[in-house]
């Protein structure tokens, strides 16, 4: 579609942006007396559908509303597949592990992928990977055989997590859209850096990193692996030469602190779309904004449910889009 073809959709999104959660509302949730008060405040904002639903049901409904809206606004939602490939590979991972353990696991499959989870499950159960999209077939076979022969669930995860990152990155590049390309770039770069952090904390070797990391424009994988051999300080020094140098201290703190920094960076990078009158960008930014606020709400609800101090919860909440 041409830029002008999204004019009506962007106009509708501008109205929806008025309902996005603000930083002041998230602070109100953090300061709420308890978990139930948080749920009440969210329902007053229009979240959820019924009084007796669980928090997880509420969040699932909010995610469904994102994609229901996109299907209403855009004739061909395949333009947003870059946001959904991670769900496909999660479901592939779940199907392989479910078969390996020979018993069913309830609620392990995610909605809103590009492929019906039941099709993935059937392909794995029948060892018929040709039923999957061509790009998924090779990693599916590799992960299936790895788990069958080694019983190493982590190896299965590494194979499919890498394939998911490659799918996101390639889709962003192939889209020809600057915004979607940026999303793919930031997704892969932040994943690479988090993988290195965890690898150093758990004593993983160079071979593991070579298998797990995915190349992108802003992270030189070979340079990153070389830096990892020198420890966290060397990785921090490597980051000084990248666009992610401001996240170096966060990476030293914890993966969750760095993940928060990456999510906040994404919000900062997409905010210019608030002023774009046309094109796909404002719609894609709205999807990310909604996913980001769902993540923040999940963090707050989890913190309240587990009795964490307000300051501890506040430190984990993401920046908002508006």
Tab-separated table of C-alpha atoms in Angstrom:
chain	number	residue	atom	x	y	z
A	1	UNK	CA	0.000	0.000	0.000
A	2	UNK	CA	1.089	3.569	-0.673
A	3	UNK	CA	1.479	6.042	2.174
A	4	UNK	CA	-1.816	7.729	1.360
A	5	UNK	CA	-3.642	4.396	1.580
A	6	UNK	CA	-3.127	4.492	5.358
A	7	UNK	CA	-4.626	7.972	5.808
A	8	UNK	CA	-7.932	6.745	7.263
A	9	UNK	CA	-6.209	4.146	9.429
A	10	UNK	CA	-3.807	6.735	10.846
A	11	UNK	CA	-6.718	9.049	11.617
A	12	UNK	CA	-8.386	6.240	13.580
A	13	UNK	CA	-5.138	5.508	15.406
A	14	UNK	CA	-4.838	9.145	16.469
A	15	UNK	CA	-8.152	8.763	18.300
A	16	UNK	CA	-7.012	5.484	19.895
A	17	UNK	CA	-3.781	7.076	21.081
A	18	UNK	CA	-5.876	9.241	23.427
A	19	UNK	CA	-6.708	6.072	25.377
A	20	UNK	CA	-3.110	4.899	25.796
A	21	UNK	CA	-1.935	4.719	29.391
A	22	UNK	CA	0.093	7.694	30.557
A	23	UNK	CA	3.085	7.633	32.872
A	24	UNK	CA	0.952	9.318	35.544
A	25	UNK	CA	-1.624	6.524	35.368
A	26	UNK	CA	1.087	3.869	35.644
A	27	UNK	CA	2.378	5.735	38.704
A	28	UNK	CA	-1.169	5.623	40.095
A	29	UNK	CA	-1.127	1.839	39.668
A	30	UNK	CA	2.276	1.553	41.356
A	31	UNK	CA	1.014	3.644	44.286
A	32	UNK	CA	-2.271	1.740	44.581
A	33	UNK	CA	-3.007	0.102	47.913
A	34	UNK	CA	-3.025	-3.439	46.592
A	35	UNK	CA	-3.445	-5.824	43.647
A	36	UNK	CA	-7.248	-5.639	43.615
A	37	UNK	CA	-7.158	-1.838	43.536
A	38	UNK	CA	-4.906	-2.012	40.477
A	39	UNK	CA	-7.401	-4.254	38.695
A	40	UNK	CA	-10.241	-1.879	39.627
A	41	UNK	CA	-8.354	1.123	38.224
A	42	UNK	CA	-7.645	-0.742	34.988
A	43	UNK	CA	-11.306	-1.723	34.596
A	44	UNK	CA	-12.263	1.926	35.060
A	45	UNK	CA	-9.906	2.665	32.138
A	46	UNK	CA	-11.818	0.188	29.980
A	47	UNK	CA	-9.412	-2.711	30.317
A	48	UNK	CA	-10.896	-6.183	30.463
A	49	UNK	CA	-14.493	-7.158	29.984
A	50	UNK	CA	-15.936	-8.540	33.200
A	51	UNK	CA	-15.454	-8.125	36.918
A	52	UNK	CA	-14.566	-11.740	37.668
A	53	UNK	CA	-11.881	-12.241	35.002
A	54	UNK	CA	-8.291	-12.874	36.072
A	55	UNK	CA	-5.433	-10.475	35.380
A	56	UNK	CA	-4.081	-12.850	32.742
A	57	UNK	CA	-7.470	-12.945	31.004
A	58	UNK	CA	-7.567	-9.157	31.071
A	59	UNK	CA	-4.121	-8.834	29.507
A	60	UNK	CA	-4.899	-11.469	26.879
A	61	UNK	CA	-8.044	-9.562	25.927
A	62	UNK	CA	-6.095	-6.316	25.597
A	63	UNK	CA	-3.610	-8.006	23.254
A	64	UNK	CA	-6.510	-9.430	21.243
A	65	UNK	CA	-7.970	-5.933	20.939
A	66	UNK	CA	-4.736	-4.701	19.360
A	67	UNK	CA	-4.952	-7.220	16.550
A	68	UNK	CA	-8.716	-6.963	16.147
A	69	UNK	CA	-8.206	-3.256	15.510
A	70	UNK	CA	-5.438	-3.851	12.975
A	71	UNK	CA	-7.586	-6.356	11.092
A	72	UNK	CA	-10.313	-3.719	11.003
A	73	UNK	CA	-8.006	-0.965	9.748
A	74	UNK	CA	-5.670	-2.784	7.351
A	75	UNK	CA	-6.774	-5.090	4.570
A	76	UNK	CA	-3.516	-7.067	4.541
A	77	UNK	CA	-2.152	-7.501	8.082
A	78	UNK	CA	0.864	-9.450	6.800
A	79	UNK	CA	2.686	-6.090	6.929
A	80	UNK	CA	2.775	-6.639	10.703
A	81	UNK	CA	4.087	-10.207	10.638
A	82	UNK	CA	7.459	-8.954	11.851
A	83	UNK	CA	5.792	-8.520	15.274
A	84	UNK	CA	4.343	-12.041	15.290
A	85	UNK	CA	7.157	-14.364	14.250
A	86	UNK	CA	8.346	-14.694	17.851
A	87	UNK	CA	4.961	-16.253	18.722
A	88	UNK	CA	5.277	-18.752	15.861
A	89	UNK	CA	8.662	-19.931	17.067
A	90	UNK	CA	7.470	-20.069	20.661
A	91	UNK	CA	4.659	-22.356	19.516
A	92	UNK	CA	7.085	-24.492	17.517
A	93	UNK	CA	9.279	-24.830	20.593
A	94	UNK	CA	6.228	-25.742	22.704
A	95	UNK	CA	5.062	-28.393	20.208
A	96	UNK	CA	8.486	-30.080	20.047
A	97	UNK	CA	8.823	-30.163	23.828
A	98	UNK	CA	5.252	-31.350	24.292
A	99	UNK	CA	5.889	-34.276	21.950
A	100	UNK	CA	9.216	-35.058	23.630
A	101	UNK	CA	7.589	-35.314	27.057
A	102	UNK	CA	4.696	-37.348	25.631
A	103	UNK	CA	1.978	-35.555	27.537
A	104	UNK	CA	-0.068	-32.461	26.973
A	105	UNK	CA	0.690	-29.115	28.566
A	106	UNK	CA	-2.287	-26.760	28.853
A	107	UNK	CA	-2.009	-23.097	27.894
A	108	UNK	CA	1.485	-23.282	26.406
A	109	UNK	CA	0.553	-22.005	22.951
A	110	UNK	CA	0.312	-18.322	22.092
A	111	UNK	CA	-2.349	-16.660	19.970
A	112	UNK	CA	-1.637	-14.039	17.334
A	113	UNK	CA	1.086	-15.745	15.379
A	114	UNK	CA	1.199	-15.995	11.595
A	115	UNK	CA	0.522	-19.749	11.717
A	116	UNK	CA	-2.286	-21.619	13.472
A	117	UNK	CA	-0.743	-23.264	16.573
A	118	UNK	CA	-2.675	-26.434	15.795
A	119	UNK	CA	-1.005	-26.657	12.379
A	120	UNK	CA	2.399	-26.402	14.062
A	121	UNK	CA	1.439	-29.004	16.642
A	122	UNK	CA	0.188	-31.379	13.960
A	123	UNK	CA	3.311	-30.960	11.822
A	124	UNK	CA	5.538	-31.809	14.776
A	125	UNK	CA	3.379	-34.713	15.952
A	126	UNK	CA	3.426	-36.252	12.458
A	127	UNK	CA	7.085	-35.399	11.856
A	128	UNK	CA	5.928	-33.609	8.715
A	129	UNK	CA	7.850	-30.351	8.755
A	130	UNK	CA	7.131	-29.708	5.096
A	131	UNK	CA	3.688	-28.552	6.282
A	132	UNK	CA	5.398	-25.508	7.835
A	133	UNK	CA	6.545	-22.393	5.958
A	134	UNK	CA	9.828	-23.035	4.161
A	135	UNK	CA	11.822	-20.711	6.416
A	136	UNK	CA	10.738	-22.680	9.512
A	137	UNK	CA	11.413	-26.144	8.191
A	138	UNK	CA	15.183	-26.348	8.652
A	139	UNK	CA	15.306	-24.958	12.227
A	140	UNK	CA	12.305	-27.121	13.135
A	141	UNK	CA	14.068	-30.282	11.969
A	142	UNK	CA	17.310	-29.267	13.686
A	143	UNK	CA	15.605	-28.491	17.007
A	144	UNK	CA	13.480	-31.654	16.835
A	145	UNK	CA	16.527	-33.865	16.256
A	146	UNK	CA	18.575	-32.035	18.882
A	147	UNK	CA	15.976	-32.657	21.574
A	148	UNK	CA	15.372	-36.251	20.425
A	149	UNK	CA	19.045	-37.233	20.482
A	150	UNK	CA	20.466	-35.078	23.287
A	151	UNK	CA	17.404	-34.424	25.502
A	152	UNK	CA	18.897	-30.938	25.845
A	153	UNK	CA	15.987	-28.515	26.102
A	154	UNK	CA	18.298	-25.520	26.170
A	155	UNK	CA	19.872	-26.510	22.851
A	156	UNK	CA	16.391	-26.739	21.349
A	157	UNK	CA	15.653	-23.262	22.701
A	158	UNK	CA	18.860	-21.788	21.277
A	159	UNK	CA	18.183	-23.164	17.794
A	160	UNK	CA	14.629	-21.821	17.645
A	161	UNK	CA	15.321	-18.532	19.429
A	162	UNK	CA	18.019	-17.798	16.866
A	163	UNK	CA	15.669	-18.720	14.017
A	164	UNK	CA	13.015	-16.400	15.461
A	165	UNK	CA	15.468	-13.500	15.625
A	166	UNK	CA	16.591	-14.136	12.052
A	167	UNK	CA	12.960	-14.173	10.895
A	168	UNK	CA	12.238	-10.844	12.606
A	169	UNK	CA	15.406	-9.245	11.263
A	170	UNK	CA	14.903	-10.442	7.698
A	171	UNK	CA	11.239	-9.412	7.711
A	172	UNK	CA	12.166	-5.931	8.903
A	173	UNK	CA	14.779	-5.565	6.168
A	174	UNK	CA	12.535	-6.989	3.458
A	175	UNK	CA	9.620	-4.706	4.379
A	176	UNK	CA	11.243	-1.691	2.765
A	177	UNK	CA	9.811	0.301	5.675
A	178	UNK	CA	12.259	2.285	7.784
A	179	UNK	CA	10.217	1.811	10.950
A	180	UNK	CA	9.896	-1.985	10.645
A	181	UNK	CA	13.565	-2.255	9.735
A	182	UNK	CA	14.427	-0.306	12.900
A	183	UNK	CA	12.274	-2.675	14.946
A	184	UNK	CA	14.100	-5.711	13.537
A	185	UNK	CA	17.485	-4.098	14.156
A	186	UNK	CA	16.776	-3.152	17.777
A	187	UNK	CA	15.166	-6.524	18.516
A	188	UNK	CA	18.200	-8.495	17.330
A	189	UNK	CA	20.816	-6.158	18.811
A	190	UNK	CA	19.239	-6.147	22.266
A	191	UNK	CA	18.782	-9.932	22.166
A	192	UNK	CA	22.444	-10.431	21.257
A	193	UNK	CA	23.606	-8.314	24.173
A	194	UNK	CA	21.298	-10.045	26.650
A	195	UNK	CA	22.495	-13.445	25.422
A	196	UNK	CA	26.114	-12.442	26.014
A	197	UNK	CA	25.311	-11.168	29.517
A	198	UNK	CA	23.582	-14.403	30.495
A	199	UNK	CA	26.311	-16.488	28.868
A	200	UNK	CA	28.964	-14.760	30.965
A	201	UNK	CA	26.924	-15.206	34.137
A	202	UNK	CA	26.439	-18.944	33.472
A	203	UNK	CA	29.874	-19.789	32.079
A	204	UNK	CA	28.849	-20.508	28.485
A	205	UNK	CA	31.660	-20.867	25.964
A	206	UNK	CA	32.415	-19.285	22.590
A	207	UNK	CA	30.763	-22.156	20.735
A	208	UNK	CA	27.479	-21.377	22.496
A	209	UNK	CA	27.692	-17.719	21.490
A	210	UNK	CA	28.473	-18.588	17.878
A	211	UNK	CA	25.351	-20.721	17.794
A	212	UNK	CA	23.082	-18.258	19.586
A	213	UNK	CA	23.955	-14.787	18.257
A	214	UNK	CA	22.502	-13.219	15.121
A	215	UNK	CA	24.310	-10.658	12.986
A	216	UNK	CA	22.812	-7.200	12.513
A	217	UNK	CA	24.006	-3.808	11.306
A	218	UNK	CA	24.671	-2.252	14.712
A	219	UNK	CA	26.328	-5.220	16.450
A	220	UNK	CA	29.402	-6.948	15.059
A	221	UNK	CA	28.895	-10.494	16.306
A	222	UNK	CA	32.517	-11.563	15.874
A	223	UNK	CA	33.684	-8.473	17.771
A	224	UNK	CA	31.105	-9.084	20.494
A	225	UNK	CA	32.202	-12.711	20.908
A	226	UNK	CA	35.815	-11.615	21.101
A	227	UNK	CA	34.905	-9.043	23.749
A	228	UNK	CA	32.940	-11.650	25.717
A	229	UNK	CA	36.122	-13.710	26.040
A	230	UNK	CA	37.513	-10.825	28.107
A	231	UNK	CA	34.567	-10.692	30.499
A	232	UNK	CA	31.869	-8.139	31.292
A	233	UNK	CA	34.252	-5.162	31.413
A	234	UNK	CA	35.434	-5.955	27.886
A	235	UNK	CA	31.823	-6.224	26.711
A	236	UNK	CA	31.112	-2.831	28.279
A	237	UNK	CA	34.096	-1.384	26.439
A	238	UNK	CA	32.849	-2.923	23.192
A	239	UNK	CA	29.463	-1.274	23.729
A	240	UNK	CA	31.146	2.123	23.829
A	241	UNK	CA	31.640	1.822	20.062
A	242	UNK	CA	27.976	1.006	19.379
A	243	UNK	CA	24.660	2.905	19.540
A	244	UNK	CA	24.009	1.035	22.807
A	245	UNK	CA	26.792	2.574	24.893
A	246	UNK	CA	24.256	4.231	27.226
A	247	UNK	CA	22.964	0.764	28.103
A	248	UNK	CA	26.372	-0.571	29.164
A	249	UNK	CA	25.827	0.139	32.866
A	250	UNK	CA	22.354	-1.365	32.737
A	251	UNK	CA	23.769	-4.529	31.191
A	252	UNK	CA	26.203	-4.824	34.083
A	253	UNK	CA	23.317	-4.491	36.534
A	254	UNK	CA	21.050	-7.279	35.270
A	255	UNK	CA	19.383	-8.613	32.109
A	256	UNK	CA	16.052	-7.189	33.306
A	257	UNK	CA	17.555	-3.706	33.761
A	258	UNK	CA	19.038	-3.851	30.283
A	259	UNK	CA	15.776	-5.178	28.842
A	260	UNK	CA	13.976	-2.212	30.386
A	261	UNK	CA	16.576	0.120	28.846
A	262	UNK	CA	16.037	-1.483	25.430
A	263	UNK	CA	12.250	-1.169	25.698
A	264	UNK	CA	12.621	2.486	26.696
A	265	UNK	CA	14.982	3.068	23.775
A	266	UNK	CA	12.379	1.581	21.441
A	267	UNK	CA	9.723	3.949	22.812
A	268	UNK	CA	12.023	6.937	22.314
A	269	UNK	CA	12.820	5.889	18.769
A	270	UNK	CA	9.179	5.425	17.780
A	271	UNK	CA	7.764	8.632	19.337
A	272	UNK	CA	8.339	10.667	16.142
A	273	UNK	CA	5.534	8.558	14.631
A	274	UNK	CA	3.118	10.547	16.809
A	275	UNK	CA	3.623	13.399	14.337
A	276	UNK	CA	3.546	11.397	11.100
A	277	UNK	CA	0.256	12.051	9.283
A	278	UNK	CA	0.519	9.147	6.830
A	279	UNK	CA	2.079	5.758	6.298
A	280	UNK	CA	2.461	2.455	8.081
A	281	UNK	CA	4.702	3.835	10.840
A	282	UNK	CA	2.007	5.266	13.162
A	283	UNK	CA	0.081	1.975	13.070
A	284	UNK	CA	3.162	-0.106	13.814
A	285	UNK	CA	4.137	2.321	16.589
A	286	UNK	CA	0.674	1.968	18.132
A	287	UNK	CA	1.081	-1.821	18.223
A	288	UNK	CA	4.410	-1.477	20.025
A	289	UNK	CA	2.995	1.170	22.372
A	290	UNK	CA	0.138	-1.114	23.379
A	291	UNK	CA	2.434	-4.114	23.820
A	292	UNK	CA	4.722	-1.940	25.932
A	293	UNK	CA	1.943	-0.779	28.229
A	294	UNK	CA	0.660	-4.348	28.609
A	295	UNK	CA	4.184	-5.323	29.669
A	296	UNK	CA	4.281	-2.506	32.242
A	297	UNK	CA	0.866	-3.433	33.613
A	298	UNK	CA	1.963	-7.071	33.905
A	299	UNK	CA	5.072	-5.969	35.840
A	300	UNK	CA	2.993	-3.829	38.213
A	301	UNK	CA	0.347	-6.497	38.804
A	302	UNK	CA	2.987	-9.151	39.407
A	303	UNK	CA	4.774	-6.864	41.843
A	304	UNK	CA	1.578	-6.077	43.732
A	305	UNK	CA	0.562	-9.734	43.808
A	306	UNK	CA	3.941	-10.691	45.278
A	307	UNK	CA	4.055	-7.842	47.773
A	308	UNK	CA	7.088	-6.057	46.310
A	309	UNK	CA	7.894	-2.544	47.565
A	310	UNK	CA	6.633	0.319	45.404
A	311	UNK	CA	10.139	1.497	44.554
A	312	UNK	CA	11.134	-1.958	43.353
A	313	UNK	CA	8.101	-2.062	41.040
A	314	UNK	CA	8.639	1.509	39.875
A	315	UNK	CA	12.194	0.723	38.760
A	316	UNK	CA	10.901	-1.925	36.344
A	317	UNK	CA	8.073	0.037	34.707
A	318	UNK	CA	8.672	1.055	31.060
A	319	UNK	CA	8.432	4.524	29.582
A	320	UNK	CA	5.149	5.249	27.857
A	321	UNK	CA	4.622	6.219	24.224
A	322	UNK	CA	2.470	9.254	25.044
